XYZ file of C-alpha atoms in Angstrom:
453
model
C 0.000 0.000 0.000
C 1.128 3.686 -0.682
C -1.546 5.793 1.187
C -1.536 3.728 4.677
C 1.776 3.311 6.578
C 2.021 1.076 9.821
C 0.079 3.600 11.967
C -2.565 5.250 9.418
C -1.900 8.000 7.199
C 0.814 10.825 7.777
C 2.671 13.828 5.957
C 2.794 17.227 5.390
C -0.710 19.015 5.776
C 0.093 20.951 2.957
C 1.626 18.464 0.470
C 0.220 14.698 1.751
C -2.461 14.987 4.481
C -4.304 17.511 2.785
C -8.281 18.177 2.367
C -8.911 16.627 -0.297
C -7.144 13.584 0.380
C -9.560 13.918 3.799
C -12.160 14.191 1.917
C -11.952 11.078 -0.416
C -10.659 8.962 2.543
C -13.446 10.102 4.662
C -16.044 9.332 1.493
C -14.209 6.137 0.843
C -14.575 4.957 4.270
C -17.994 6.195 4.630
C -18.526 3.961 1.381
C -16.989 1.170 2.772
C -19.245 0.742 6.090
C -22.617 1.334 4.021
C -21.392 -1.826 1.907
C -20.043 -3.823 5.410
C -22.611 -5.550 8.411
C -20.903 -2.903 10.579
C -22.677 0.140 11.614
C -22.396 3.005 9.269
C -21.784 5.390 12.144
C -18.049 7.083 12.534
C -17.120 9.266 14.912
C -14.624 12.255 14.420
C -11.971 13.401 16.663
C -8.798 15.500 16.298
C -5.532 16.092 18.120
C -4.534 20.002 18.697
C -2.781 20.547 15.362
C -3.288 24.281 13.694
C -4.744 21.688 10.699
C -7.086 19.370 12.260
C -9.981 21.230 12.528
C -9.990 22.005 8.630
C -8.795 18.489 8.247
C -11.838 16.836 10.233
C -14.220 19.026 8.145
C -12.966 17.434 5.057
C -13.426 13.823 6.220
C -16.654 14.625 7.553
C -17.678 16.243 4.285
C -16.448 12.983 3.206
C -18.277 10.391 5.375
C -21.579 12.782 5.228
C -21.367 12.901 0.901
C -20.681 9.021 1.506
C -24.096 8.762 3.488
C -22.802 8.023 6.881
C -23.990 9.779 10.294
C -20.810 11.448 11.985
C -20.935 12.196 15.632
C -17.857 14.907 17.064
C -16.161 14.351 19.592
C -13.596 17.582 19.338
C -10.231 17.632 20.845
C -9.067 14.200 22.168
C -6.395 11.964 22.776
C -6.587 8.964 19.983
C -7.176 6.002 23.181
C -10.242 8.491 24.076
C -11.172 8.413 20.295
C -10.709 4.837 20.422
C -12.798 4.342 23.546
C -15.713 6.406 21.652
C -15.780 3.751 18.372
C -16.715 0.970 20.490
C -20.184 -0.340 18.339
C -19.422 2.097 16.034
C -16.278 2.905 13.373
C -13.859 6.176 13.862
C -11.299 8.736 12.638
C -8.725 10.744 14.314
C -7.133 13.029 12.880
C -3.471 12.764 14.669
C 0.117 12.706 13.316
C 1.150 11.450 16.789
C 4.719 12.232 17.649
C 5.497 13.931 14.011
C 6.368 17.915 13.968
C 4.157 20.320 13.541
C 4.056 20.905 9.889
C 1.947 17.451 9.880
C -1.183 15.687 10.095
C -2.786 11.967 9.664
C -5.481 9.971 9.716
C -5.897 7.149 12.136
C -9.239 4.960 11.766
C -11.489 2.636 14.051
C -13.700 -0.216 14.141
C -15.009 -1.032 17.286
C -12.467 0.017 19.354
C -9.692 -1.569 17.133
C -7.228 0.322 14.136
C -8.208 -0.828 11.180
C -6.270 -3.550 9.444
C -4.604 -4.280 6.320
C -7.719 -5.923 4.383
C -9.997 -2.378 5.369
C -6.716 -0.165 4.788
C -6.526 -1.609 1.286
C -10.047 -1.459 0.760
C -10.001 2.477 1.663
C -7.259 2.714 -0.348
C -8.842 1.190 -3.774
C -11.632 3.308 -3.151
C -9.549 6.327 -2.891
C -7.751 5.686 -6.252
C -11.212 5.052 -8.079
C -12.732 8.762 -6.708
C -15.855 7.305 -5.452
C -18.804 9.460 -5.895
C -20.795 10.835 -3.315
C -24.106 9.329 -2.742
C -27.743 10.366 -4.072
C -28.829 14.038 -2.511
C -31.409 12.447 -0.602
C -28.532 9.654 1.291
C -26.488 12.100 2.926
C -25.587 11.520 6.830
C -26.967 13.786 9.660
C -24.091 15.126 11.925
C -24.434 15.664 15.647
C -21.859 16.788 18.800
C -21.191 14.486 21.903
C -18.710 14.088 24.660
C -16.360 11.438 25.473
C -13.407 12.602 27.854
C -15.684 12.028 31.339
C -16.502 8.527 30.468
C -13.214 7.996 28.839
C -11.327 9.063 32.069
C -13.500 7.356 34.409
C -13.001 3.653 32.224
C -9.496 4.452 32.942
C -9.440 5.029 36.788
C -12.381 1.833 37.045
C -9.353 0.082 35.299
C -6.332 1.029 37.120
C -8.180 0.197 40.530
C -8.341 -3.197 39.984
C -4.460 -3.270 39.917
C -1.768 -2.047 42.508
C -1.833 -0.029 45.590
C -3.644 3.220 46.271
C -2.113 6.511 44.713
C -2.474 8.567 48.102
C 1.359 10.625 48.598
C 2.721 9.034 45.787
C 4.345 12.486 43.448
C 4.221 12.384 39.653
C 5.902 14.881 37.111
C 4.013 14.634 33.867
C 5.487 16.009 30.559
C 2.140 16.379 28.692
C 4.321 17.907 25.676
C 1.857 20.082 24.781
C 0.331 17.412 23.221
C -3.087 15.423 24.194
C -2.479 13.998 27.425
C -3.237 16.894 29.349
C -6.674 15.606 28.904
C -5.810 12.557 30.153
C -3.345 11.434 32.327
C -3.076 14.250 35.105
C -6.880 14.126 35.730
C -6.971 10.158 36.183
C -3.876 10.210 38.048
C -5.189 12.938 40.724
C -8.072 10.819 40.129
C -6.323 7.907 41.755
C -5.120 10.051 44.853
C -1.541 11.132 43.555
C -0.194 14.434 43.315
C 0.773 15.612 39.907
C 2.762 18.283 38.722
C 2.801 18.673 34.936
C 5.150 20.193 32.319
C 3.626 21.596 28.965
C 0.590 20.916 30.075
C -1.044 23.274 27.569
C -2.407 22.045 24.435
C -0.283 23.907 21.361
C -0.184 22.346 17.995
C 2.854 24.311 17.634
C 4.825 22.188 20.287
C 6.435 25.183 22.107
C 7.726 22.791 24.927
C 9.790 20.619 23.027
C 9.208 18.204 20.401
C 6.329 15.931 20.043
C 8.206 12.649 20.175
C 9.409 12.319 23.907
C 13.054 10.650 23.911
C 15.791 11.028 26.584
C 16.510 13.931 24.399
C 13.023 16.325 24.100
C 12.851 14.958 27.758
C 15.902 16.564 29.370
C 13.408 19.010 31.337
C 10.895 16.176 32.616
C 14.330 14.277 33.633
C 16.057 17.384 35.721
C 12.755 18.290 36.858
C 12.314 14.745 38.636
C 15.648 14.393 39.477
C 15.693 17.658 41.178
C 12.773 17.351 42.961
C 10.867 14.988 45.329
C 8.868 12.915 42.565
C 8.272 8.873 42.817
C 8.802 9.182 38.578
C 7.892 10.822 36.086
C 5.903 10.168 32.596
C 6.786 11.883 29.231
C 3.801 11.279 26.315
C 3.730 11.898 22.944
C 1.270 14.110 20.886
C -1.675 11.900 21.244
C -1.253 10.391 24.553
C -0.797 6.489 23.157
C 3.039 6.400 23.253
C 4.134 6.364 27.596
C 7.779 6.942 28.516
C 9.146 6.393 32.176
C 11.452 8.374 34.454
C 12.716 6.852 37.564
C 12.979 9.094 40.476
C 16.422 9.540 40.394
C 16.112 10.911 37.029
C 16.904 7.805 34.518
C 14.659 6.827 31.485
C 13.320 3.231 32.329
C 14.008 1.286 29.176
C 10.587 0.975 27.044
C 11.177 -2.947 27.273
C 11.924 -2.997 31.169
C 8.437 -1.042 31.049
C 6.797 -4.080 28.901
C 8.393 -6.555 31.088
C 6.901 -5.063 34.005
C 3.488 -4.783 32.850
C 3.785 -8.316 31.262
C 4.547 -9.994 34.004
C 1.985 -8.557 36.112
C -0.768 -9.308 33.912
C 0.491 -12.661 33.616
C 0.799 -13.365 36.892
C -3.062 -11.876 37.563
C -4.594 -13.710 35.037
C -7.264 -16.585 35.281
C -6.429 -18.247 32.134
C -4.788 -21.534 31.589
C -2.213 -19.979 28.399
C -2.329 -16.282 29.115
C 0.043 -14.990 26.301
C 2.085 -11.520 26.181
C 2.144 -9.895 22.467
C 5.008 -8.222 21.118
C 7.620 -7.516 17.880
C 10.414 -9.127 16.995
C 13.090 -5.733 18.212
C 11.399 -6.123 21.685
C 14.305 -7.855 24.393
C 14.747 -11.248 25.633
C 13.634 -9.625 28.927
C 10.212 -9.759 28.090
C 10.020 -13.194 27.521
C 12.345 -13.948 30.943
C 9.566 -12.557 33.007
C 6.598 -13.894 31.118
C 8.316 -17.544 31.577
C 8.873 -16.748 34.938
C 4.919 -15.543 35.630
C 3.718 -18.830 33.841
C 2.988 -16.972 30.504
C 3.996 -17.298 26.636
C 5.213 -14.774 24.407
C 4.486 -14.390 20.652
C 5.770 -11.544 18.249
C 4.394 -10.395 15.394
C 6.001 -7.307 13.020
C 6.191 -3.918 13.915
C 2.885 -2.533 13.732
C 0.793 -5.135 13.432
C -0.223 -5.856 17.253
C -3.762 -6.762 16.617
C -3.111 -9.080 14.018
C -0.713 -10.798 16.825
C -3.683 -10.641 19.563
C -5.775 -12.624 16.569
C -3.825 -14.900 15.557
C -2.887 -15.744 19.584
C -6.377 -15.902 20.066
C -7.131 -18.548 17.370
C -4.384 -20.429 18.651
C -6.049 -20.717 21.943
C -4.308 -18.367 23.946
C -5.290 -15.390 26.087
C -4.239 -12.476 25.565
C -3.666 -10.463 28.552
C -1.157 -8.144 27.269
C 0.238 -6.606 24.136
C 2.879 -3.925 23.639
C 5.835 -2.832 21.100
C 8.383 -0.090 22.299
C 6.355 2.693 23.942
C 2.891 1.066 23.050
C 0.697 -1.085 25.061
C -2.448 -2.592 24.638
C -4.220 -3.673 27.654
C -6.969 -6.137 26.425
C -8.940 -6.296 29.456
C -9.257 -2.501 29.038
C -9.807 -2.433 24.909
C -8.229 -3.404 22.264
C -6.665 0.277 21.426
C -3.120 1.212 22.015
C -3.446 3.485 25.186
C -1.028 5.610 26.925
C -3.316 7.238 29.598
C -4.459 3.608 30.893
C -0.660 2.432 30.825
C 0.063 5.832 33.266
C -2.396 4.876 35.391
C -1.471 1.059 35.252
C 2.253 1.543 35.863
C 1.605 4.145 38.848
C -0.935 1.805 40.573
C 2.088 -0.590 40.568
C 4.901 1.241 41.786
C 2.433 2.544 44.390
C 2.221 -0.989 45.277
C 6.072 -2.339 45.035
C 8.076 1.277 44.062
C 9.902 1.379 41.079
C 13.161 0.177 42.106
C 11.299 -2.622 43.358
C 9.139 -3.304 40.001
C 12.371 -2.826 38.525
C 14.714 -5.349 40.226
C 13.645 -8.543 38.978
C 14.322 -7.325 35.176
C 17.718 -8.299 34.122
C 18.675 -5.212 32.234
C 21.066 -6.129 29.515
C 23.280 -4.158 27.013
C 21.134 -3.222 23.951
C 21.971 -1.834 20.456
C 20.633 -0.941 17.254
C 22.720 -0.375 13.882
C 21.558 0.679 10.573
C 23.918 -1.429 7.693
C 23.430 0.333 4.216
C 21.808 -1.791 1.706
C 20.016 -0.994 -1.461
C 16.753 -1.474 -1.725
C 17.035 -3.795 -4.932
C 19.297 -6.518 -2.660
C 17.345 -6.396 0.370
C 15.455 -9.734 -0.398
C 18.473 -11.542 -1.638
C 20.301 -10.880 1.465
C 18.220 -11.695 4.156
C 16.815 -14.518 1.601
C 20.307 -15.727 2.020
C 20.704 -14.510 5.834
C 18.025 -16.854 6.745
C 21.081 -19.569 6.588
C 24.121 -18.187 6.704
C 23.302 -16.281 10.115
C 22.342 -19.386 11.878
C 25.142 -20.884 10.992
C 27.679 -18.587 11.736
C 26.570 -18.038 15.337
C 24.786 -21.396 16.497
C 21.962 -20.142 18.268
C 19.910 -21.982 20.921
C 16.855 -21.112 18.462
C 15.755 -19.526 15.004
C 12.749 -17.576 13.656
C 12.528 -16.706 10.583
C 8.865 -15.245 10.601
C 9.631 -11.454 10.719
C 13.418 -11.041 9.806
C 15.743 -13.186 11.414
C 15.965 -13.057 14.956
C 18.218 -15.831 16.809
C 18.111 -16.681 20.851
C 21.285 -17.855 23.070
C 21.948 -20.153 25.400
C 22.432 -17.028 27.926
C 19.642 -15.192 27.146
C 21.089 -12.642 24.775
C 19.681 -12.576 20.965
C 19.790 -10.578 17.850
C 17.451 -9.670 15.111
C 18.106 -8.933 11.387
C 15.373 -7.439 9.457
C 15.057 -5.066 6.291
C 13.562 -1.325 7.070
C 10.706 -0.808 5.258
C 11.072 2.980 4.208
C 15.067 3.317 3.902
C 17.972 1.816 2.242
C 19.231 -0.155 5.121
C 18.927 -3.242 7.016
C 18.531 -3.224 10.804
C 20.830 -5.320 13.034
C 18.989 -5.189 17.119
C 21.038 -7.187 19.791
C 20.915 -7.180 23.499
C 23.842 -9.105 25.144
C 26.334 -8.648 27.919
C 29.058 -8.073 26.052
C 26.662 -6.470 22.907
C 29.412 -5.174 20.784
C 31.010 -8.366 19.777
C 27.578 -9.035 19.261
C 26.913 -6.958 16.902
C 30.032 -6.598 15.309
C 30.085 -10.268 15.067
C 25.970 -10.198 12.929
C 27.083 -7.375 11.206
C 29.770 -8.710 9.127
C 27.180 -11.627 8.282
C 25.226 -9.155 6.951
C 27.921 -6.978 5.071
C 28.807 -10.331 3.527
C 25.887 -11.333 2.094
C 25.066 -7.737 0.666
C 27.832 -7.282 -1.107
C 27.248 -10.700 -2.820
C 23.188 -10.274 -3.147
């Protein structure tokens, strides 16, 4: 697909994710749910991007022309969005952690992205320039909110997990971005005391950048080490992506996070195979602590998360959590990626054990990531040919070959060799005690077999 990337559409407002693409996706999909058993019913929400209220007008222009009904929900954060397609379909207009200069489109079905069959489906329709319906066909449009019930799911969620919030202290870097709706008022909520940074919604960004790194964090970080916080949580622009700041000031790395969480729900769960979700890059850590909790773990590629919960579920397991780096999905919440509910989640548990303690039991090994240079044209060929020659190089404990070619150790480090999808390279991920002879060690593997693909 062209239009559709791994998280909806994105670009420039001005040159991509303009209004008339809005407008034929938002007619397309409109098109699309008439045709389906689902109900032809979308709601429309936005993040707090200069663009998105022109750019919600368009796909509701769209969806109305198509015949659908559309019901606004305003400014959100994309889990609240998500929340408010439950029994119906949806569409967010969010470019999530991108700079301001951009905009997307995100869409719903009950609760759930969309996948690849209704991407491609919106897509063909797109390309043909579908024409609206009769005059007489057109959808009604009416106003409704969602934040109250949103945030109150949330908090009826987090209870059931943890310890009590009362004097734990939070910093929150809301990054200007869509978790100021979200996370402060269901942590305070809870009982804690928050403090927040760029807690005012600017589609400019003023703060710092959208995307929160160790980087666009550095004020969140000295503000928690400086002060008398428990941690502190950095969000991006629509509140699904959660990073973690220990109290003494250190990022908490995004799979010590999923380890946390997965072994908790594991370890709560009334299910004879409760299974943990997550992507091939994700650390051997993960699956330490699931083993260790009773539970399974299964990846599936980057991006695709619900078609992992699916295919875990026809298996005959039960999913009780799903996450890739900085994005969970708590199942017995919804099936949306949902930073707000992981805030609340994550502070209900450190109430409960601190976060030194939730911490401890996660052996934290070396991890890298290098980019190796390889034309697009010999990126099959090589990892066609990768899928032997790295094996046998290295003699893993064990192989798969599913999504790239990731190999496991008898001492619990691994590696992972996959093509990117949208540059000229081909990703080498290892985690290891001694990780550089690691990775120097896969990455002339790798050179090899490019320079003869």
């Amino acid at each position: 697909m062209e239009l559709f990337g791994t998280a909806g559409i994105r670009g420039s407002a001005t040159e991509r994710v303009t209004p008339e693409l809005a407008l034929s996706v938002g007619r397309a999909a409109g098109l699309a749910a008439l045709e389906s058993d689902a109900p032809a019913e979308f709601v429309v929400g936005r993040d707090g991007r200069t663009t998105g209220q022109g750019l919600a007008a368009a796909v509701e222009a769209g969806l109305l022309s198509a015949g659908a009904d559309v019901t606004r929900v305003g400014v959100v954060p994309t889990p609240a969005l998500a929340f408010a397609s439950r029994g119906r379909r949806g569409v967010m207009l969010t470019a999530s952690h991108n700079p301001p200069t951009d905009n997307g489109i995100k869409m719903f079905v009950d609760g759930q992205e969309y996948d690849r069959d209704l991407e491609r489906d919106i897509e063909t329709r797109v390309e043909a320039n579908a024409s609206p319906a009769d005059w007489d066909d057109w959808g009604a449009t009416g106003t409704s909110g969602v934040l109250d019930a949103y945030r109150s799911a949330i908090v009826e969620f987090a209870s059931r997990h943890g310890a009590d919030l009362d004097g734990l202290n939070v910093a929150v870097d809301c990054g200007n971005g869509m978790s100021a709706l979200g996370t402060p008022q269901v942590l305070r909520d809870l009982g804690a005391r928050v403090v927040t940074l760029n807690g005012q919604i600017d589609g400019h960004f003023p703060g710092r950048e959208s995307k929160p790194t160790p980087e666009t964090l550095a004020d969140l970080i000295a503000f928690v080490a400086d002060g008398d916080f428990d941690f502190g949580i950095g969000h991006d622009g629509d509140a699904d992506r959660i990073v973690i700041i220990d109290g003494n000031g250190e990022v908490v790395h995004e799979d010590t996070v999923i380890a946390i969480v997965a072994e908790h729900y594991v370890r709560v769960a009334d299910a004879d195979d409760p299974v943990v979700v997550t992507t091939p890059n994700a650390s051997g850590r993960i699956d330490e602590r699931v083993r260790e909790a009773g539970g399974r773990v299964e990846r599936v590629r980057l991006g695709a998360l619900h078609e992992g919960i699916a295919s875990a579920r026809a298996g005959g397991g039960d999913v009780v959590f799903a996450a890739e780096p900085w994005k969970h999905i708590h199942p017995s919440l919804g099936g949306w990626i949902d930073g707000v509910a992981s805030a609340a989640l994550i502070a209900r548990l450190a109430a409960e054990s601190g976060m030194a303690g939730l911490r401890e039991p996660v052996t934290e090994r070396p991890y890298r990531k290098v980019s190796v240079p390889c034309p697009d044209e010999k990126k099959r060929a090589a990892m066609a040919a990768l899928e032997t020659s790295l094996p046998e190089a290295m003699a893993p404990e064990s192989v798969d070959t599913e999504y790239g070619v990731r190999l496991e150790f008898a001492d619990a480090s691994w590696t992972l060799v996959r093509p990117s999808g949208t540059e000229p390279y081909i990703r080498v991920y290892a985690e290891a005690d001694d990780v550089d002879a690691l990775v120097d060690e896969v990455t002339a593997v790798v050179e090899a077999e490019i320079e003869d693909a």
